[in-house]
mmCIF file of C-alpha atoms in Angstrom:
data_model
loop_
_atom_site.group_PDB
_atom_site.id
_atom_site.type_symbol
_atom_site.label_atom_id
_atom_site.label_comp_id
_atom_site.label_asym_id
_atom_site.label_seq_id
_atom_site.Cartn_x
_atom_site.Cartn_y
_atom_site.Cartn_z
ATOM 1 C CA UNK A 1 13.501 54.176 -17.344
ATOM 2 C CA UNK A 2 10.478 55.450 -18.201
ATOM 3 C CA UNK A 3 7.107 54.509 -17.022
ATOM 4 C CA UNK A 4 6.167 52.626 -19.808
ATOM 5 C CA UNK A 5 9.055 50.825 -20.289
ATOM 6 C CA UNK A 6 9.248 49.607 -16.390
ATOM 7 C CA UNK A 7 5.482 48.769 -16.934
ATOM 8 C CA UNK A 8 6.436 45.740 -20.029
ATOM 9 C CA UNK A 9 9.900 45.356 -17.778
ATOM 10 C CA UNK A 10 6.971 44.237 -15.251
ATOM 11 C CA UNK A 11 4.545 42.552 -16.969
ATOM 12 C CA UNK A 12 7.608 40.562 -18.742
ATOM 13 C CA UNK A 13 8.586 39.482 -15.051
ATOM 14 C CA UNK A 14 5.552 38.369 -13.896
ATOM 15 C CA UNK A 15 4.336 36.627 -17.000
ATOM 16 C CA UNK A 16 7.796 34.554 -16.559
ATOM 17 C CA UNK A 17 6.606 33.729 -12.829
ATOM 18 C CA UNK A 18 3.331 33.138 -13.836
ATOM 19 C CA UNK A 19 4.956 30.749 -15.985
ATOM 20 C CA UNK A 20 7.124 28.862 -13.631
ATOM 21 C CA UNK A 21 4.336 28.349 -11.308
ATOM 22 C CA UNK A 22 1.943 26.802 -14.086
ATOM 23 C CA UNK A 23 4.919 24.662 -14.518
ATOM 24 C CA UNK A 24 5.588 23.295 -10.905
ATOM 25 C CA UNK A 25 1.738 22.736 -10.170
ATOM 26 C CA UNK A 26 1.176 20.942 -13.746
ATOM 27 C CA UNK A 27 4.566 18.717 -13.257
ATOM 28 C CA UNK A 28 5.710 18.482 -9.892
ATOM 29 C CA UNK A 29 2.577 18.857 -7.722
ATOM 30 C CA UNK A 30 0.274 16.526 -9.023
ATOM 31 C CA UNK A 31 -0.420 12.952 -7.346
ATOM 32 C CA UNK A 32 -0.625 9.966 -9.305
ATOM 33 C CA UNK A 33 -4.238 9.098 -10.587
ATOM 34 C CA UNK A 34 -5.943 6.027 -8.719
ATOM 35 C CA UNK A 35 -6.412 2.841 -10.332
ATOM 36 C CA UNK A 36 -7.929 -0.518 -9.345
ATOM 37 C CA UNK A 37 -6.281 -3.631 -9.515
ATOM 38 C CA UNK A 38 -8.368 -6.784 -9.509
ATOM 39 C CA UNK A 39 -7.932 -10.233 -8.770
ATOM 40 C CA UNK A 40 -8.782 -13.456 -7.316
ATOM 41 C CA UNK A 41 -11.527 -12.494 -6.053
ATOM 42 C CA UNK A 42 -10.691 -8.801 -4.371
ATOM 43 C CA UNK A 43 -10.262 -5.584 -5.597
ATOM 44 C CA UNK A 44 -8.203 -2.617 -4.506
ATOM 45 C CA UNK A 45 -7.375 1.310 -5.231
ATOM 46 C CA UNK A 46 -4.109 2.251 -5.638
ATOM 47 C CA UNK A 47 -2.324 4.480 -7.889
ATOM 48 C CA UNK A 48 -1.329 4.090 -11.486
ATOM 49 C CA UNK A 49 2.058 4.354 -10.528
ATOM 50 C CA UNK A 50 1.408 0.621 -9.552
ATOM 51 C CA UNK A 51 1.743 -2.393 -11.977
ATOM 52 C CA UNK A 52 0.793 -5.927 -11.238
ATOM 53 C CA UNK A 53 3.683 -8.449 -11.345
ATOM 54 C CA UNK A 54 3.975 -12.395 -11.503
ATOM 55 C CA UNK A 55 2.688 -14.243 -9.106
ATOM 56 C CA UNK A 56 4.975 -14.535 -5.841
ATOM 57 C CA UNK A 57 4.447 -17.578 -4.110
ATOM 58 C CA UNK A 58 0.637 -17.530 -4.969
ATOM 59 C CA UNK A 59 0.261 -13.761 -3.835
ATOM 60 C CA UNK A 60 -0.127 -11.139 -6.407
ATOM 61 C CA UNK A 61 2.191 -8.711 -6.125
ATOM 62 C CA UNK A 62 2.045 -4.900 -6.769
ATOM 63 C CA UNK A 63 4.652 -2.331 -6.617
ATOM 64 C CA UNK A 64 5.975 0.867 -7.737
ATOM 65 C CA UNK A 65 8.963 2.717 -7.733
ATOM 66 C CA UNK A 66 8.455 2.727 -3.789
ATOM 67 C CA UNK A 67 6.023 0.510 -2.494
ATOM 68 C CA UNK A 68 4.659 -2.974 -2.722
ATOM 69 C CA UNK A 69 1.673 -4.463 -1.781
ATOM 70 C CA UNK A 70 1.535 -8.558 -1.116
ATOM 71 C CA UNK A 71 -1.485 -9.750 -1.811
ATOM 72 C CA UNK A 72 -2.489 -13.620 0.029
ATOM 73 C CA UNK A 73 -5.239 -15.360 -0.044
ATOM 74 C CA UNK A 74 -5.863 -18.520 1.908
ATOM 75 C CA UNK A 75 -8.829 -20.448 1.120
ATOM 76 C CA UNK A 76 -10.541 -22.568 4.006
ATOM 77 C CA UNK A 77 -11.066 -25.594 1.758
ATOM 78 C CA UNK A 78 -6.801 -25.500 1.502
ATOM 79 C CA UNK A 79 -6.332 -25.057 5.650
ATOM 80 C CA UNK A 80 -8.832 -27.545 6.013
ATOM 81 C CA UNK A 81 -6.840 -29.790 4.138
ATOM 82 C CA UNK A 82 -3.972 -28.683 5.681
ATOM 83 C CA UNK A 83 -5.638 -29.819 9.503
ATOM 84 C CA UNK A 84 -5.831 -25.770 10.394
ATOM 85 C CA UNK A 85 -8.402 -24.376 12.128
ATOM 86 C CA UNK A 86 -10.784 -21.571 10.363
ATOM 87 C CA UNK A 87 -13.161 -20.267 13.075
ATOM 88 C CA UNK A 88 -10.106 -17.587 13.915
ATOM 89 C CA UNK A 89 -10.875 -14.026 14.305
ATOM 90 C CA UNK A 90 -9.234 -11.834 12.448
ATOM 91 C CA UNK A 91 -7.172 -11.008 15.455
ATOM 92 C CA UNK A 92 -6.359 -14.724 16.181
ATOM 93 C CA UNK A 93 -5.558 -14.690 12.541
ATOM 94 C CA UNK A 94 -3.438 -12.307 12.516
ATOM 95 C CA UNK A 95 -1.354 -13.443 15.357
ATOM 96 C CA UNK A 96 -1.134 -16.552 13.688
ATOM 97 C CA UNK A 97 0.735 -14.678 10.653
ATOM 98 C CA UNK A 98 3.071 -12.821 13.027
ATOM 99 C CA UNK A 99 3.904 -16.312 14.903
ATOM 100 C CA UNK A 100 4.663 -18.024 11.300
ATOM 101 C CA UNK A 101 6.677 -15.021 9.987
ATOM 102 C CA UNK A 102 8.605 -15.121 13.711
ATOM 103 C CA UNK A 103 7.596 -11.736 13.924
ATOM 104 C CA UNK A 104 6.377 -9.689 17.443
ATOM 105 C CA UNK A 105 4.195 -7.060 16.976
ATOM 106 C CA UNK A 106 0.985 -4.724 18.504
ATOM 107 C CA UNK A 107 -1.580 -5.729 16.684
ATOM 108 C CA UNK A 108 -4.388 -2.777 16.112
ATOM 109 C CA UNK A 109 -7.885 -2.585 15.530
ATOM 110 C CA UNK A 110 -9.000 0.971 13.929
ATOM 111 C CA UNK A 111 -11.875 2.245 12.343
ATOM 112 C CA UNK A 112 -12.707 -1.599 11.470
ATOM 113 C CA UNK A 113 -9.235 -2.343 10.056
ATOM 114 C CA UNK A 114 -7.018 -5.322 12.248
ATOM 115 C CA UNK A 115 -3.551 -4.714 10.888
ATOM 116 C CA UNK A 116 0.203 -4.811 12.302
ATOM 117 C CA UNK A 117 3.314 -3.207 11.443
ATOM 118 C CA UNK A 118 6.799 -4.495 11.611
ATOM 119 C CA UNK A 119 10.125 -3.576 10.215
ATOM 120 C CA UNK A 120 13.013 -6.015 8.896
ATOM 121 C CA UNK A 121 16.317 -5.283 6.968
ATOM 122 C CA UNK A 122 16.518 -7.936 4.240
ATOM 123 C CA UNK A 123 19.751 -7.414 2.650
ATOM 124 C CA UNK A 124 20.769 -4.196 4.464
ATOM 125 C CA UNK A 125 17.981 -1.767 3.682
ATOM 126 C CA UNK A 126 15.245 -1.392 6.235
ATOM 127 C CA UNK A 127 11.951 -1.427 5.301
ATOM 128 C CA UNK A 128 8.380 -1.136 7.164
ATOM 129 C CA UNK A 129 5.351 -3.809 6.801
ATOM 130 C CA UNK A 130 1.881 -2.587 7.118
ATOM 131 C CA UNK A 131 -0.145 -5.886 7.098
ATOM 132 C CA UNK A 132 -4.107 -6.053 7.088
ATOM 133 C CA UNK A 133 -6.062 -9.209 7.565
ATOM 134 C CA UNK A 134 -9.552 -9.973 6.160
ATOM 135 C CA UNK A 135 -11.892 -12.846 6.151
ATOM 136 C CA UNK A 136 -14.645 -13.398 4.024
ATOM 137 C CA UNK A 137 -17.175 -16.355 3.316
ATOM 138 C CA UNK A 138 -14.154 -18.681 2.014
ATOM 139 C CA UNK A 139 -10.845 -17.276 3.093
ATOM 140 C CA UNK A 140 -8.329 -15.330 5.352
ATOM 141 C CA UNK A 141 -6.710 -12.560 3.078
ATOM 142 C CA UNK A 142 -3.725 -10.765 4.311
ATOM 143 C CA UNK A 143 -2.445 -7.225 2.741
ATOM 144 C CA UNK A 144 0.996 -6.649 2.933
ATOM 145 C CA UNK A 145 2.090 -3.241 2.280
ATOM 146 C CA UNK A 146 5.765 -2.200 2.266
ATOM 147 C CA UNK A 147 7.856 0.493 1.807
ATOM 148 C CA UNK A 148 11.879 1.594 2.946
ATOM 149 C CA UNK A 149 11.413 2.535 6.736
ATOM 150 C CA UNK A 150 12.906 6.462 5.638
ATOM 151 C CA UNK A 151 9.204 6.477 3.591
ATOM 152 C CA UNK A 152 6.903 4.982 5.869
ATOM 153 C CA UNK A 153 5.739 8.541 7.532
ATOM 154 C CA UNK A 154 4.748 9.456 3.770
ATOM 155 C CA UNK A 155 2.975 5.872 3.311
ATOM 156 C CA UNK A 156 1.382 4.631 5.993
ATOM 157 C CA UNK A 157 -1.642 7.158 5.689
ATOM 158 C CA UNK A 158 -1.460 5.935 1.686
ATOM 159 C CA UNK A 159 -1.224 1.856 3.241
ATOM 160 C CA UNK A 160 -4.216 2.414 5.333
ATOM 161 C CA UNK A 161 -6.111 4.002 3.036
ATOM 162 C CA UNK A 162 -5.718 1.605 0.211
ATOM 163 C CA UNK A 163 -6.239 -1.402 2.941
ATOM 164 C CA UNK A 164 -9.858 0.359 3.083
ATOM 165 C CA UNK A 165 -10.548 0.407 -0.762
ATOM 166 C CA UNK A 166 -10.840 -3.139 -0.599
ATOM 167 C CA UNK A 167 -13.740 -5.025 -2.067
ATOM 168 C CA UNK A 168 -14.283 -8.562 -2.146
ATOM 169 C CA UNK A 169 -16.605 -10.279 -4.305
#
């Protein structure tokens, strides 16, 4: 060949690379874009790949092709009512949700968040819960994030950084 020839031969080859590379980054390597969901009183980040469902039981409920957040709030007026006590901490609270789910779990206090994690295998697929609890001036929130247990090394750095976009008005 000569040298001019192997030079477009070249140029061809890496303009095709060049190419497929522009490709993967634009369509395969990008993360979804955040958006905020609000409601009831709270705001959170999360990605657009999220949309907000029905109502589940009085939570709003979140999810994507993968996850799900749960979100609950409980208002003090309504536990009042109800003959429950409201001067819990949120650890107290939370152990409160793990006894009335019949659930045991460690529960953790980092970097200001009081969460637990537990797994179950409703109708033969395990998944992994990543649950939060909050309290503000009128009412215990909890955050349940979930996910199938083969995912939860990819999510729970996601879960615990969406449980920390949370604003409450």
């Amino acid at each position: 060949m000569a040298k001019g020839v192997k030079i477009k031969h070249l140029r061809k080859i890496i303009c095709c690379f060049c190419s497929a590379l522009l490709f993967v980054v634009v369509f395969c390597g990008c993360d979804a874009s955040d958006a905020v969901f609000t409601s009831k009183g709270m705001s959170i980040t999360l990605t657009e790949d999220f949309k907000e469902n029905k109502e589940y039981y009085g939570m709003v409920y979140y999810d994507s092709e993968e996850a799900q957040v749960y979100v609950a709030k409980e208002e003090f007026s309504v536990l009042e009512e109800k003959g429950e006590r409201i001067d819990f901490s949120l650890e107290e609270y939370a152990n409160f949700l793990l006894k009335s789910i019949s659930v045991t779990a460690e529960i953790k206090n980092d970097d200001g968040l009081v969460y637990f994690e537990y797994s179950k295998k409703p109708e033969n697929i395990s998944y992994n819960y990543f649950v939060t609890v909050h309290k503000t001036e009128d009412a215990f929130w909890f955050f349940q994030f979930s996910c199938e247990s083969s995912l939860i090394g990819e999510y729970r750095p996601l879960f615990n950084k969406w449980a920390k976009s949370l604003v409450f008005d």
